[in-house]
JSON list of C-alpha atoms in Angstrom, two decimals:
[
{"chain": "A", "resi": 76, "resn": "UNK", "atom": "CA", "xyz": [0.00, 0.00, 0.00]},
{"chain": "A", "resi": 77, "resn": "UNK", "atom": "CA", "xyz": [1.13, 3.57, -0.72]},
{"chain": "A", "resi": 78, "resn": "UNK", "atom": "CA", "xyz": [1.74, 5.81, 2.28]},
{"chain": "A", "resi": 79, "resn": "UNK", "atom": "CA", "xyz": [2.03, 9.59, 2.40]},
{"chain": "A", "resi": 80, "resn": "UNK", "atom": "CA", "xyz": [2.32, 12.44, 4.87]},
{"chain": "A", "resi": 81, "resn": "UNK", "atom": "CA", "xyz": [-0.41, 14.99, 4.13]},
{"chain": "A", "resi": 82, "resn": "UNK", "atom": "CA", "xyz": [-2.14, 17.98, 5.74]},
{"chain": "A", "resi": 83, "resn": "UNK", "atom": "CA", "xyz": [-5.26, 16.82, 7.58]},
{"chain": "A", "resi": 84, "resn": "UNK", "atom": "CA", "xyz": [-8.60, 18.65, 7.44]},
{"chain": "A", "resi": 85, "resn": "UNK", "atom": "CA", "xyz": [-11.15, 17.20, 9.91]},
{"chain": "A", "resi": 86, "resn": "UNK", "atom": "CA", "xyz": [-14.83, 17.57, 9.02]},
{"chain": "A", "resi": 87, "resn": "UNK", "atom": "CA", "xyz": [-18.19, 17.03, 10.67]},
{"chain": "A", "resi": 88, "resn": "UNK", "atom": "CA", "xyz": [-19.18, 14.83, 7.73]},
{"chain": "A", "resi": 89, "resn": "UNK", "atom": "CA", "xyz": [-17.96, 11.82, 5.76]},
{"chain": "A", "resi": 90, "resn": "UNK", "atom": "CA", "xyz": [-16.46, 12.30, 2.30]},
{"chain": "A", "resi": 91, "resn": "UNK", "atom": "CA", "xyz": [-16.47, 9.63, -0.41]},
{"chain": "A", "resi": 92, "resn": "UNK", "atom": "CA", "xyz": [-14.24, 9.20, -3.47]},
{"chain": "A", "resi": 93, "resn": "UNK", "atom": "CA", "xyz": [-15.63, 11.14, -6.42]},
{"chain": "A", "resi": 94, "resn": "UNK", "atom": "CA", "xyz": [-17.39, 13.70, -4.23]},
{"chain": "A", "resi": 95, "resn": "UNK", "atom": "CA", "xyz": [-16.82, 17.36, -5.09]},
{"chain": "A", "resi": 96, "resn": "UNK", "atom": "CA", "xyz": [-16.09, 19.20, -1.87]},
{"chain": "A", "resi": 97, "resn": "UNK", "atom": "CA", "xyz": [-16.50, 23.00, -1.51]},
{"chain": "A", "resi": 98, "resn": "UNK", "atom": "CA", "xyz": [-14.84, 24.38, 1.62]},
{"chain": "A", "resi": 99, "resn": "UNK", "atom": "CA", "xyz": [-15.14, 27.76, 3.30]},
{"chain": "A", "resi": 100, "resn": "UNK", "atom": "CA", "xyz": [-11.88, 28.06, 5.23]},
{"chain": "A", "resi": 101, "resn": "UNK", "atom": "CA", "xyz": [-11.81, 30.59, 8.05]},
{"chain": "A", "resi": 102, "resn": "UNK", "atom": "CA", "xyz": [-9.89, 29.11, 11.02]},
{"chain": "A", "resi": 103, "resn": "UNK", "atom": "CA", "xyz": [-6.23, 30.08, 11.19]},
{"chain": "A", "resi": 104, "resn": "UNK", "atom": "CA", "xyz": [-4.96, 26.50, 11.32]},
{"chain": "A", "resi": 105, "resn": "UNK", "atom": "CA", "xyz": [-6.69, 25.73, 8.04]},
{"chain": "A", "resi": 106, "resn": "UNK", "atom": "CA", "xyz": [-5.72, 29.06, 6.50]},
{"chain": "A", "resi": 107, "resn": "UNK", "atom": "CA", "xyz": [-2.10, 28.10, 7.22]},
{"chain": "A", "resi": 108, "resn": "UNK", "atom": "CA", "xyz": [-2.73, 24.78, 5.50]},
{"chain": "A", "resi": 109, "resn": "UNK", "atom": "CA", "xyz": [-4.06, 26.48, 2.38]},
{"chain": "A", "resi": 110, "resn": "UNK", "atom": "CA", "xyz": [-1.16, 28.91, 2.26]},
{"chain": "A", "resi": 111, "resn": "UNK", "atom": "CA", "xyz": [1.20, 25.94, 2.35]},
{"chain": "A", "resi": 112, "resn": "UNK", "atom": "CA", "xyz": [-0.72, 24.16, -0.42]},
{"chain": "A", "resi": 113, "resn": "UNK", "atom": "CA", "xyz": [-0.52, 27.28, -2.59]},
{"chain": "A", "resi": 114, "resn": "UNK", "atom": "CA", "xyz": [3.27, 26.96, -2.52]},
{"chain": "A", "resi": 115, "resn": "UNK", "atom": "CA", "xyz": [2.89, 23.80, -4.64]},
{"chain": "A", "resi": 116, "resn": "UNK", "atom": "CA", "xyz": [3.26, 24.48, -8.36]},
{"chain": "A", "resi": 117, "resn": "UNK", "atom": "CA", "xyz": [0.03, 24.51, -10.38]},
{"chain": "A", "resi": 118, "resn": "UNK", "atom": "CA", "xyz": [1.29, 21.56, -12.41]},
{"chain": "A", "resi": 119, "resn": "UNK", "atom": "CA", "xyz": [1.36, 19.35, -9.29]},
{"chain": "A", "resi": 120, "resn": "UNK", "atom": "CA", "xyz": [-1.65, 18.08, -7.30]},
{"chain": "A", "resi": 121, "resn": "UNK", "atom": "CA", "xyz": [-2.45, 20.03, -4.16]},
{"chain": "A", "resi": 122, "resn": "UNK", "atom": "CA", "xyz": [-3.50, 17.14, -1.96]},
{"chain": "A", "resi": 123, "resn": "UNK", "atom": "CA", "xyz": [-4.65, 16.91, 1.61]},
{"chain": "A", "resi": 124, "resn": "UNK", "atom": "CA", "xyz": [-6.59, 14.35, 3.63]},
{"chain": "A", "resi": 125, "resn": "UNK", "atom": "CA", "xyz": [-10.05, 14.77, 5.11]},
{"chain": "A", "resi": 126, "resn": "UNK", "atom": "CA", "xyz": [-11.51, 12.70, 7.93]},
{"chain": "A", "resi": 127, "resn": "UNK", "atom": "CA", "xyz": [-14.77, 12.73, 9.86]},
{"chain": "A", "resi": 128, "resn": "UNK", "atom": "CA", "xyz": [-14.77, 13.73, 13.52]},
{"chain": "A", "resi": 129, "resn": "UNK", "atom": "CA", "xyz": [-16.31, 11.07, 15.75]},
{"chain": "A", "resi": 130, "resn": "UNK", "atom": "CA", "xyz": [-19.88, 11.89, 16.75]},
{"chain": "A", "resi": 131, "resn": "UNK", "atom": "CA", "xyz": [-19.66, 15.10, 14.72]},
{"chain": "A", "resi": 132, "resn": "UNK", "atom": "CA", "xyz": [-18.31, 17.17, 17.61]},
{"chain": "A", "resi": 133, "resn": "UNK", "atom": "CA", "xyz": [-15.11, 19.23, 17.65]},
{"chain": "A", "resi": 134, "resn": "UNK", "atom": "CA", "xyz": [-15.16, 19.21, 21.45]},
{"chain": "A", "resi": 135, "resn": "UNK", "atom": "CA", "xyz": [-12.53, 17.57, 23.63]},
{"chain": "A", "resi": 136, "resn": "UNK", "atom": "CA", "xyz": [-13.58, 15.98, 26.93]},
{"chain": "A", "resi": 137, "resn": "UNK", "atom": "CA", "xyz": [-13.80, 18.51, 29.77]},
{"chain": "A", "resi": 138, "resn": "UNK", "atom": "CA", "xyz": [-14.18, 18.36, 33.53]},
{"chain": "A", "resi": 139, "resn": "UNK", "atom": "CA", "xyz": [-17.64, 17.39, 34.84]},
{"chain": "A", "resi": 140, "resn": "UNK", "atom": "CA", "xyz": [-20.17, 20.17, 35.09]},
{"chain": "A", "resi": 141, "resn": "UNK", "atom": "CA", "xyz": [-20.60, 23.36, 33.13]},
{"chain": "A", "resi": 142, "resn": "UNK", "atom": "CA", "xyz": [-17.69, 24.71, 31.07]},
{"chain": "A", "resi": 143, "resn": "UNK", "atom": "CA", "xyz": [-15.51, 27.35, 32.73]},
{"chain": "A", "resi": 144, "resn": "UNK", "atom": "CA", "xyz": [-16.60, 30.57, 31.04]},
{"chain": "A", "resi": 145, "resn": "UNK", "atom": "CA", "xyz": [-13.39, 32.31, 32.16]},
{"chain": "A", "resi": 146, "resn": "UNK", "atom": "CA", "xyz": [-11.10, 29.73, 30.56]},
{"chain": "A", "resi": 147, "resn": "UNK", "atom": "CA", "xyz": [-8.87, 30.91, 27.72]},
{"chain": "A", "resi": 148, "resn": "UNK", "atom": "CA", "xyz": [-9.99, 29.33, 24.39]},
{"chain": "A", "resi": 149, "resn": "UNK", "atom": "CA", "xyz": [-7.68, 26.66, 23.03]},
{"chain": "A", "resi": 150, "resn": "UNK", "atom": "CA", "xyz": [-5.44, 27.59, 20.14]},
{"chain": "A", "resi": 151, "resn": "UNK", "atom": "CA", "xyz": [-3.24, 25.66, 17.77]},
{"chain": "A", "resi": 152, "resn": "UNK", "atom": "CA", "xyz": [-3.68, 22.89, 15.20]},
{"chain": "A", "resi": 153, "resn": "UNK", "atom": "CA", "xyz": [-5.24, 20.39, 17.63]},
{"chain": "A", "resi": 154, "resn": "UNK", "atom": "CA", "xyz": [-7.53, 22.85, 19.46]},
{"chain": "A", "resi": 155, "resn": "UNK", "atom": "CA", "xyz": [-10.77, 21.09, 20.42]},
{"chain": "A", "resi": 156, "resn": "UNK", "atom": "CA", "xyz": [-9.41, 17.63, 19.64]},
{"chain": "A", "resi": 157, "resn": "UNK", "atom": "CA", "xyz": [-7.90, 16.72, 23.02]},
{"chain": "A", "resi": 158, "resn": "UNK", "atom": "CA", "xyz": [-4.46, 15.38, 23.87]},
{"chain": "A", "resi": 159, "resn": "UNK", "atom": "CA", "xyz": [-4.61, 12.63, 21.25]},
{"chain": "A", "resi": 160, "resn": "UNK", "atom": "CA", "xyz": [-6.40, 13.84, 18.09]},
{"chain": "A", "resi": 161, "resn": "UNK", "atom": "CA", "xyz": [-6.17, 10.37, 16.56]},
{"chain": "A", "resi": 162, "resn": "UNK", "atom": "CA", "xyz": [-8.78, 9.15, 19.07]},
{"chain": "A", "resi": 163, "resn": "UNK", "atom": "CA", "xyz": [-11.20, 11.91, 18.06]},
{"chain": "A", "resi": 164, "resn": "UNK", "atom": "CA", "xyz": [-11.13, 11.12, 14.34]},
{"chain": "A", "resi": 165, "resn": "UNK", "atom": "CA", "xyz": [-12.45, 8.10, 12.50]},
{"chain": "A", "resi": 166, "resn": "UNK", "atom": "CA", "xyz": [-9.76, 5.75, 11.28]},
{"chain": "A", "resi": 167, "resn": "UNK", "atom": "CA", "xyz": [-10.53, 6.13, 7.56]},
{"chain": "A", "resi": 168, "resn": "UNK", "atom": "CA", "xyz": [-10.90, 9.23, 5.42]},
{"chain": "A", "resi": 169, "resn": "UNK", "atom": "CA", "xyz": [-10.11, 10.34, 1.89]},
{"chain": "A", "resi": 170, "resn": "UNK", "atom": "CA", "xyz": [-7.39, 12.12, -0.03]},
{"chain": "A", "resi": 171, "resn": "UNK", "atom": "CA", "xyz": [-8.73, 15.16, -1.84]},
{"chain": "A", "resi": 172, "resn": "UNK", "atom": "CA", "xyz": [-7.21, 17.16, -4.68]},
{"chain": "A", "resi": 173, "resn": "UNK", "atom": "CA", "xyz": [-7.79, 20.91, -4.48]},
{"chain": "A", "resi": 174, "resn": "UNK", "atom": "CA", "xyz": [-8.65, 22.12, -7.97]},
{"chain": "A", "resi": 175, "resn": "UNK", "atom": "CA", "xyz": [-8.97, 25.75, -6.86]},
{"chain": "A", "resi": 176, "resn": "UNK", "atom": "CA", "xyz": [-7.84, 27.63, -3.76]},
{"chain": "A", "resi": 177, "resn": "UNK", "atom": "CA", "xyz": [-8.95, 31.26, -3.79]},
{"chain": "A", "resi": 178, "resn": "UNK", "atom": "CA", "xyz": [-7.93, 33.66, -1.01]},
{"chain": "A", "resi": 179, "resn": "UNK", "atom": "CA", "xyz": [-10.51, 36.24, 0.07]},
{"chain": "A", "resi": 180, "resn": "UNK", "atom": "CA", "xyz": [-9.82, 39.78, 1.20]},
{"chain": "A", "resi": 181, "resn": "UNK", "atom": "CA", "xyz": [-10.48, 38.78, 4.82]},
{"chain": "A", "resi": 182, "resn": "UNK", "atom": "CA", "xyz": [-7.70, 36.18, 4.69]},
{"chain": "A", "resi": 183, "resn": "UNK", "atom": "CA", "xyz": [-10.01, 33.18, 4.43]},
{"chain": "A", "resi": 184, "resn": "UNK", "atom": "CA", "xyz": [-10.12, 30.81, 1.49]},
{"chain": "A", "resi": 185, "resn": "UNK", "atom": "CA", "xyz": [-12.71, 29.33, -0.83]},
{"chain": "A", "resi": 186, "resn": "UNK", "atom": "CA", "xyz": [-11.62, 25.87, -1.88]},
{"chain": "A", "resi": 187, "resn": "UNK", "atom": "CA", "xyz": [-13.05, 23.44, -4.41]},
{"chain": "A", "resi": 188, "resn": "UNK", "atom": "CA", "xyz": [-11.64, 19.94, -4.13]},
{"chain": "A", "resi": 189, "resn": "UNK", "atom": "CA", "xyz": [-12.47, 16.42, -5.30]},
{"chain": "A", "resi": 190, "resn": "UNK", "atom": "CA", "xyz": [-12.07, 13.32, -3.17]},
{"chain": "A", "resi": 191, "resn": "UNK", "atom": "CA", "xyz": [-10.01, 10.66, -4.92]},
{"chain": "A", "resi": 192, "resn": "UNK", "atom": "CA", "xyz": [-8.86, 7.78, -2.73]},
{"chain": "A", "resi": 193, "resn": "UNK", "atom": "CA", "xyz": [-9.72, 6.22, 0.62]},
{"chain": "A", "resi": 194, "resn": "UNK", "atom": "CA", "xyz": [-6.97, 6.33, 3.21]},
{"chain": "A", "resi": 195, "resn": "UNK", "atom": "CA", "xyz": [-6.39, 4.88, 6.65]},
{"chain": "A", "resi": 196, "resn": "UNK", "atom": "CA", "xyz": [-5.21, 7.47, 9.16]},
{"chain": "A", "resi": 197, "resn": "UNK", "atom": "CA", "xyz": [-2.15, 5.93, 10.85]},
{"chain": "A", "resi": 198, "resn": "UNK", "atom": "CA", "xyz": [-0.87, 8.85, 12.93]},
{"chain": "A", "resi": 199, "resn": "UNK", "atom": "CA", "xyz": [-1.45, 12.56, 13.49]},
{"chain": "A", "resi": 200, "resn": "UNK", "atom": "CA", "xyz": [1.24, 15.19, 14.07]},
{"chain": "A", "resi": 201, "resn": "UNK", "atom": "CA", "xyz": [0.14, 18.40, 15.82]},
{"chain": "A", "resi": 202, "resn": "UNK", "atom": "CA", "xyz": [3.58, 19.98, 16.20]},
{"chain": "A", "resi": 203, "resn": "UNK", "atom": "CA", "xyz": [3.24, 22.45, 13.31]},
{"chain": "A", "resi": 204, "resn": "UNK", "atom": "CA", "xyz": [0.79, 25.22, 12.37]},
{"chain": "A", "resi": 205, "resn": "UNK", "atom": "CA", "xyz": [-1.73, 22.65, 11.08]},
{"chain": "A", "resi": 206, "resn": "UNK", "atom": "CA", "xyz": [-2.35, 18.93, 11.49]},
{"chain": "A", "resi": 207, "resn": "UNK", "atom": "CA", "xyz": [-0.33, 16.46, 9.45]},
{"chain": "A", "resi": 208, "resn": "UNK", "atom": "CA", "xyz": [-1.33, 12.83, 9.05]},
{"chain": "A", "resi": 209, "resn": "UNK", "atom": "CA", "xyz": [0.51, 9.71, 8.02]},
{"chain": "A", "resi": 210, "resn": "UNK", "atom": "CA", "xyz": [-1.98, 8.02, 5.71]},
{"chain": "A", "resi": 211, "resn": "UNK", "atom": "CA", "xyz": [-2.07, 4.71, 3.86]},
{"chain": "A", "resi": 212, "resn": "UNK", "atom": "CA", "xyz": [-4.04, 4.48, 0.62]},
{"chain": "A", "resi": 213, "resn": "UNK", "atom": "CA", "xyz": [-6.75, 1.83, 0.67]},
{"chain": "A", "resi": 214, "resn": "UNK", "atom": "CA", "xyz": [-7.75, 0.39, -2.69]},
{"chain": "A", "resi": 215, "resn": "UNK", "atom": "CA", "xyz": [-11.26, -0.70, -3.56]},
{"chain": "A", "resi": 216, "resn": "UNK", "atom": "CA", "xyz": [-12.56, -3.66, -5.55]},
{"chain": "A", "resi": 217, "resn": "UNK", "atom": "CA", "xyz": [-16.02, -4.47, -6.83]},
{"chain": "A", "resi": 218, "resn": "UNK", "atom": "CA", "xyz": [-16.51, -7.75, -4.99]},
{"chain": "A", "resi": 219, "resn": "UNK", "atom": "CA", "xyz": [-18.72, -10.72, -5.85]},
{"chain": "A", "resi": 220, "resn": "UNK", "atom": "CA", "xyz": [-22.14, -9.86, -7.26]},
{"chain": "A", "resi": 221, "resn": "UNK", "atom": "CA", "xyz": [-21.51, -6.12, -7.26]},
{"chain": "A", "resi": 222, "resn": "UNK", "atom": "CA", "xyz": [-23.12, -5.55, -10.67]},
{"chain": "A", "resi": 223, "resn": "UNK", "atom": "CA", "xyz": [-26.49, -7.03, -9.72]},
{"chain": "A", "resi": 224, "resn": "UNK", "atom": "CA", "xyz": [-26.37, -5.35, -6.33]},
{"chain": "A", "resi": 225, "resn": "UNK", "atom": "CA", "xyz": [-25.75, -1.97, -7.96]},
{"chain": "A", "resi": 226, "resn": "UNK", "atom": "CA", "xyz": [-28.88, -2.34, -10.09]},
{"chain": "A", "resi": 227, "resn": "UNK", "atom": "CA", "xyz": [-30.93, -3.19, -7.01]},
{"chain": "A", "resi": 228, "resn": "UNK", "atom": "CA", "xyz": [-29.49, -0.29, -5.04]},
{"chain": "A", "resi": 229, "resn": "UNK", "atom": "CA", "xyz": [-30.29, 2.19, -7.81]},
{"chain": "A", "resi": 230, "resn": "UNK", "atom": "CA", "xyz": [-33.91, 0.98, -7.88]},
{"chain": "A", "resi": 231, "resn": "UNK", "atom": "CA", "xyz": [-34.13, 1.20, -4.09]},
{"chain": "A", "resi": 232, "resn": "UNK", "atom": "CA", "xyz": [-32.57, 4.66, -4.14]},
{"chain": "A", "resi": 233, "resn": "UNK", "atom": "CA", "xyz": [-35.15, 5.85, -6.67]},
{"chain": "A", "resi": 234, "resn": "UNK", "atom": "CA", "xyz": [-37.97, 4.71, -4.36]},
{"chain": "A", "resi": 235, "resn": "UNK", "atom": "CA", "xyz": [-36.22, 6.34, -1.42]},
{"chain": "A", "resi": 236, "resn": "UNK", "atom": "CA", "xyz": [-35.88, 9.65, -3.28]},
{"chain": "A", "resi": 237, "resn": "UNK", "atom": "CA", "xyz": [-39.50, 9.64, -4.37]},
{"chain": "A", "resi": 238, "resn": "UNK", "atom": "CA", "xyz": [-40.68, 8.87, -0.85]},
{"chain": "A", "resi": 239, "resn": "UNK", "atom": "CA", "xyz": [-38.45, 11.57, 0.60]},
{"chain": "A", "resi": 240, "resn": "UNK", "atom": "CA", "xyz": [-39.11, 14.39, -1.85]},
{"chain": "A", "resi": 241, "resn": "UNK", "atom": "CA", "xyz": [-42.40, 13.36, -3.48]},
{"chain": "A", "resi": 242, "resn": "UNK", "atom": "CA", "xyz": [-42.94, 11.89, -6.93]},
{"chain": "A", "resi": 243, "resn": "UNK", "atom": "CA", "xyz": [-43.28, 15.36, -8.44]},
{"chain": "A", "resi": 244, "resn": "UNK", "atom": "CA", "xyz": [-39.67, 16.20, -7.57]},
{"chain": "A", "resi": 245, "resn": "UNK", "atom": "CA", "xyz": [-36.84, 15.47, -9.96]},
{"chain": "A", "resi": 246, "resn": "UNK", "atom": "CA", "xyz": [-35.28, 12.18, -8.94]},
{"chain": "A", "resi": 247, "resn": "UNK", "atom": "CA", "xyz": [-32.53, 9.83, -10.03]},
{"chain": "A", "resi": 248, "resn": "UNK", "atom": "CA", "xyz": [-34.44, 8.87, -13.18]},
{"chain": "A", "resi": 249, "resn": "UNK", "atom": "CA", "xyz": [-34.19, 12.48, -14.31]},
{"chain": "A", "resi": 250, "resn": "UNK", "atom": "CA", "xyz": [-30.47, 11.98, -14.92]},
{"chain": "A", "resi": 251, "resn": "UNK", "atom": "CA", "xyz": [-29.78, 10.18, -18.19]},
{"chain": "A", "resi": 252, "resn": "UNK", "atom": "CA", "xyz": [-26.11, 9.64, -17.37]},
{"chain": "A", "resi": 253, "resn": "UNK", "atom": "CA", "xyz": [-26.22, 7.23, -14.45]},
{"chain": "A", "resi": 254, "resn": "UNK", "atom": "CA", "xyz": [-23.01, 5.42, -13.53]},
{"chain": "A", "resi": 255, "resn": "UNK", "atom": "CA", "xyz": [-22.74, 1.74, -14.37]},
{"chain": "A", "resi": 256, "resn": "UNK", "atom": "CA", "xyz": [-19.60, 1.04, -12.36]},
{"chain": "A", "resi": 257, "resn": "UNK", "atom": "CA", "xyz": [-20.71, -0.68, -9.11]},
{"chain": "A", "resi": 258, "resn": "UNK", "atom": "CA", "xyz": [-18.02, 1.06, -7.06]},
{"chain": "A", "resi": 259, "resn": "UNK", "atom": "CA", "xyz": [-19.08, 4.48, -8.37]},
{"chain": "A", "resi": 260, "resn": "UNK", "atom": "CA", "xyz": [-22.73, 3.63, -7.67]},
{"chain": "A", "resi": 261, "resn": "UNK", "atom": "CA", "xyz": [-21.85, 2.59, -4.12]},
{"chain": "A", "resi": 262, "resn": "UNK", "atom": "CA", "xyz": [-20.12, 5.90, -3.42]},
{"chain": "A", "resi": 263, "resn": "UNK", "atom": "CA", "xyz": [-22.80, 7.98, -5.16]},
{"chain": "A", "resi": 264, "resn": "UNK", "atom": "CA", "xyz": [-25.60, 6.51, -3.07]},
{"chain": "A", "resi": 265, "resn": "UNK", "atom": "CA", "xyz": [-23.54, 6.69, 0.13]},
{"chain": "A", "resi": 266, "resn": "UNK", "atom": "CA", "xyz": [-22.92, 10.39, -0.47]},
{"chain": "A", "resi": 267, "resn": "UNK", "atom": "CA", "xyz": [-26.50, 11.27, -1.44]},
{"chain": "A", "resi": 268, "resn": "UNK", "atom": "CA", "xyz": [-28.50, 9.30, 1.13]},
{"chain": "A", "resi": 269, "resn": "UNK", "atom": "CA", "xyz": [-29.59, 11.19, 4.26]},
{"chain": "A", "resi": 270, "resn": "UNK", "atom": "CA", "xyz": [-27.77, 9.08, 6.82]},
{"chain": "A", "resi": 271, "resn": "UNK", "atom": "CA", "xyz": [-25.98, 10.00, 10.04]},
{"chain": "A", "resi": 272, "resn": "UNK", "atom": "CA", "xyz": [-22.20, 10.12, 10.30]},
{"chain": "A", "resi": 273, "resn": "UNK", "atom": "CA", "xyz": [-21.71, 6.64, 11.86]},
{"chain": "A", "resi": 274, "resn": "UNK", "atom": "CA", "xyz": [-23.75, 5.01, 9.08]},
{"chain": "A", "resi": 275, "resn": "UNK", "atom": "CA", "xyz": [-21.87, 6.87, 6.36]},
{"chain": "A", "resi": 276, "resn": "UNK", "atom": "CA", "xyz": [-18.55, 6.01, 7.98]},
{"chain": "A", "resi": 277, "resn": "UNK", "atom": "CA", "xyz": [-19.44, 2.31, 7.96]},
{"chain": "A", "resi": 278, "resn": "UNK", "atom": "CA", "xyz": [-20.15, 2.59, 4.25]},
{"chain": "A", "resi": 279, "resn": "UNK", "atom": "CA", "xyz": [-16.81, 4.29, 3.63]},
{"chain": "A", "resi": 280, "resn": "UNK", "atom": "CA", "xyz": [-15.00, 1.54, 5.51]},
{"chain": "A", "resi": 281, "resn": "UNK", "atom": "CA", "xyz": [-16.75, -1.35, 3.73]},
{"chain": "A", "resi": 282, "resn": "UNK", "atom": "CA", "xyz": [-14.17, -3.87, 2.40]},
{"chain": "A", "resi": 283, "resn": "UNK", "atom": "CA", "xyz": [-15.48, -3.72, -1.17]},
{"chain": "A", "resi": 284, "resn": "UNK", "atom": "CA", "xyz": [-18.26, -2.24, -3.29]},
{"chain": "A", "resi": 285, "resn": "UNK", "atom": "CA", "xyz": [-20.44, -5.34, -2.97]},
{"chain": "A", "resi": 286, "resn": "UNK", "atom": "CA", "xyz": [-20.41, -5.14, 0.83]},
{"chain": "A", "resi": 287, "resn": "UNK", "atom": "CA", "xyz": [-21.15, -1.40, 0.65]},
{"chain": "A", "resi": 288, "resn": "UNK", "atom": "CA", "xyz": [-24.03, -1.97, -1.76]},
{"chain": "A", "resi": 289, "resn": "UNK", "atom": "CA", "xyz": [-25.54, -4.72, 0.41]},
{"chain": "A", "resi": 290, "resn": "UNK", "atom": "CA", "xyz": [-25.56, -2.43, 3.42]},
{"chain": "A", "resi": 291, "resn": "UNK", "atom": "CA", "xyz": [-26.98, 0.42, 1.34]},
{"chain": "A", "resi": 292, "resn": "UNK", "atom": "CA", "xyz": [-29.81, -1.79, 0.16]},
{"chain": "A", "resi": 293, "resn": "UNK", "atom": "CA", "xyz": [-30.73, -2.58, 3.78]},
{"chain": "A", "resi": 294, "resn": "UNK", "atom": "CA", "xyz": [-30.44, 1.06, 4.84]},
{"chain": "A", "resi": 295, "resn": "UNK", "atom": "CA", "xyz": [-32.46, 2.39, 1.91]},
{"chain": "A", "resi": 296, "resn": "UNK", "atom": "CA", "xyz": [-35.30, -0.06, 2.48]},
{"chain": "A", "resi": 297, "resn": "UNK", "atom": "CA", "xyz": [-35.36, 0.77, 6.18]},
{"chain": "A", "resi": 298, "resn": "UNK", "atom": "CA", "xyz": [-35.24, 4.54, 5.62]},
{"chain": "A", "resi": 299, "resn": "UNK", "atom": "CA", "xyz": [-37.94, 4.38, 2.93]},
{"chain": "A", "resi": 300, "resn": "UNK", "atom": "CA", "xyz": [-40.24, 2.47, 5.30]},
{"chain": "A", "resi": 301, "resn": "UNK", "atom": "CA", "xyz": [-39.66, 5.02, 8.06]},
{"chain": "A", "resi": 302, "resn": "UNK", "atom": "CA", "xyz": [-40.38, 7.96, 5.75]},
{"chain": "A", "resi": 303, "resn": "UNK", "atom": "CA", "xyz": [-43.51, 6.26, 4.42]},
{"chain": "A", "resi": 304, "resn": "UNK", "atom": "CA", "xyz": [-44.93, 6.01, 7.94]},
{"chain": "A", "resi": 305, "resn": "UNK", "atom": "CA", "xyz": [-43.96, 9.57, 8.87]},
{"chain": "A", "resi": 306, "resn": "UNK", "atom": "CA", "xyz": [-45.39, 11.58, 5.96]},
{"chain": "A", "resi": 307, "resn": "UNK", "atom": "CA", "xyz": [-45.76, 14.79, 7.98]},
{"chain": "A", "resi": 308, "resn": "UNK", "atom": "CA", "xyz": [-42.16, 14.88, 9.18]},
{"chain": "A", "resi": 309, "resn": "UNK", "atom": "CA", "xyz": [-40.02, 17.39, 7.24]},
{"chain": "A", "resi": 310, "resn": "UNK", "atom": "CA", "xyz": [-37.12, 15.82, 5.36]},
{"chain": "A", "resi": 311, "resn": "UNK", "atom": "CA", "xyz": [-34.68, 18.01, 7.28]},
{"chain": "A", "resi": 312, "resn": "UNK", "atom": "CA", "xyz": [-35.73, 16.28, 10.51]},
{"chain": "A", "resi": 313, "resn": "UNK", "atom": "CA", "xyz": [-34.99, 12.83, 9.15]},
{"chain": "A", "resi": 314, "resn": "UNK", "atom": "CA", "xyz": [-31.24, 13.18, 9.47]},
{"chain": "A", "resi": 315, "resn": "UNK", "atom": "CA", "xyz": [-28.59, 15.05, 11.40]},
{"chain": "A", "resi": 316, "resn": "UNK", "atom": "CA", "xyz": [-26.70, 17.34, 9.05]},
{"chain": "A", "resi": 317, "resn": "UNK", "atom": "CA", "xyz": [-23.34, 18.99, 9.78]},
{"chain": "A", "resi": 318, "resn": "UNK", "atom": "CA", "xyz": [-23.42, 22.63, 10.84]},
{"chain": "A", "resi": 319, "resn": "UNK", "atom": "CA", "xyz": [-19.88, 23.67, 9.89]},
{"chain": "A", "resi": 320, "resn": "UNK", "atom": "CA", "xyz": [-17.04, 22.47, 7.72]},
{"chain": "A", "resi": 321, "resn": "UNK", "atom": "CA", "xyz": [-14.22, 23.81, 9.87]}
]
């Protein structure tokens, strides 16, 4: 397996290969990361790793009781992640390639990146201005029966979309360019389905596309049944969405 040492950008959400990722960068630790990436020549990929924060919270354990309102806020690359950031992050994330990094007048950055490859997070270094991670690339294979499973998942996803948004809304059938690669299908559905972070993380960590598709089929059928029996519940209340990207 290929290993690399890359800047690490923790998120409150799970990213899948192929997903286009827009980022609004405003914290100093991530601004420093972007400034470092901009030093890389345009002809070379500007890569960094992203990983989901466990339970979606950038909050380190504190003493029992209410927080001390007089305490000085933490600063530095690992602020909010405790003494061992590796324990706060999930063990698998993705490498992303930043296609554009645009600095704003206020010093923040607007970034557009694409996730490319799954990686296992082996270690985290917080000694510099931003987090660095030792990552190991994790390949993906289709697995036995992936083709047939992909067809079933796409059908189930169509029903799920219609149940969620209503048959009048544009759904998956409105796109005439659906993927036929089972691995791509597995990542597309994982990214689009309204699932919580632990469920999405399990899908990211699946050993192959077939295993991912089998779990998606179970999840989609379960979610569709829930939505069918809760017709008055707004779609936004059916999942827990991230509130911030950094």
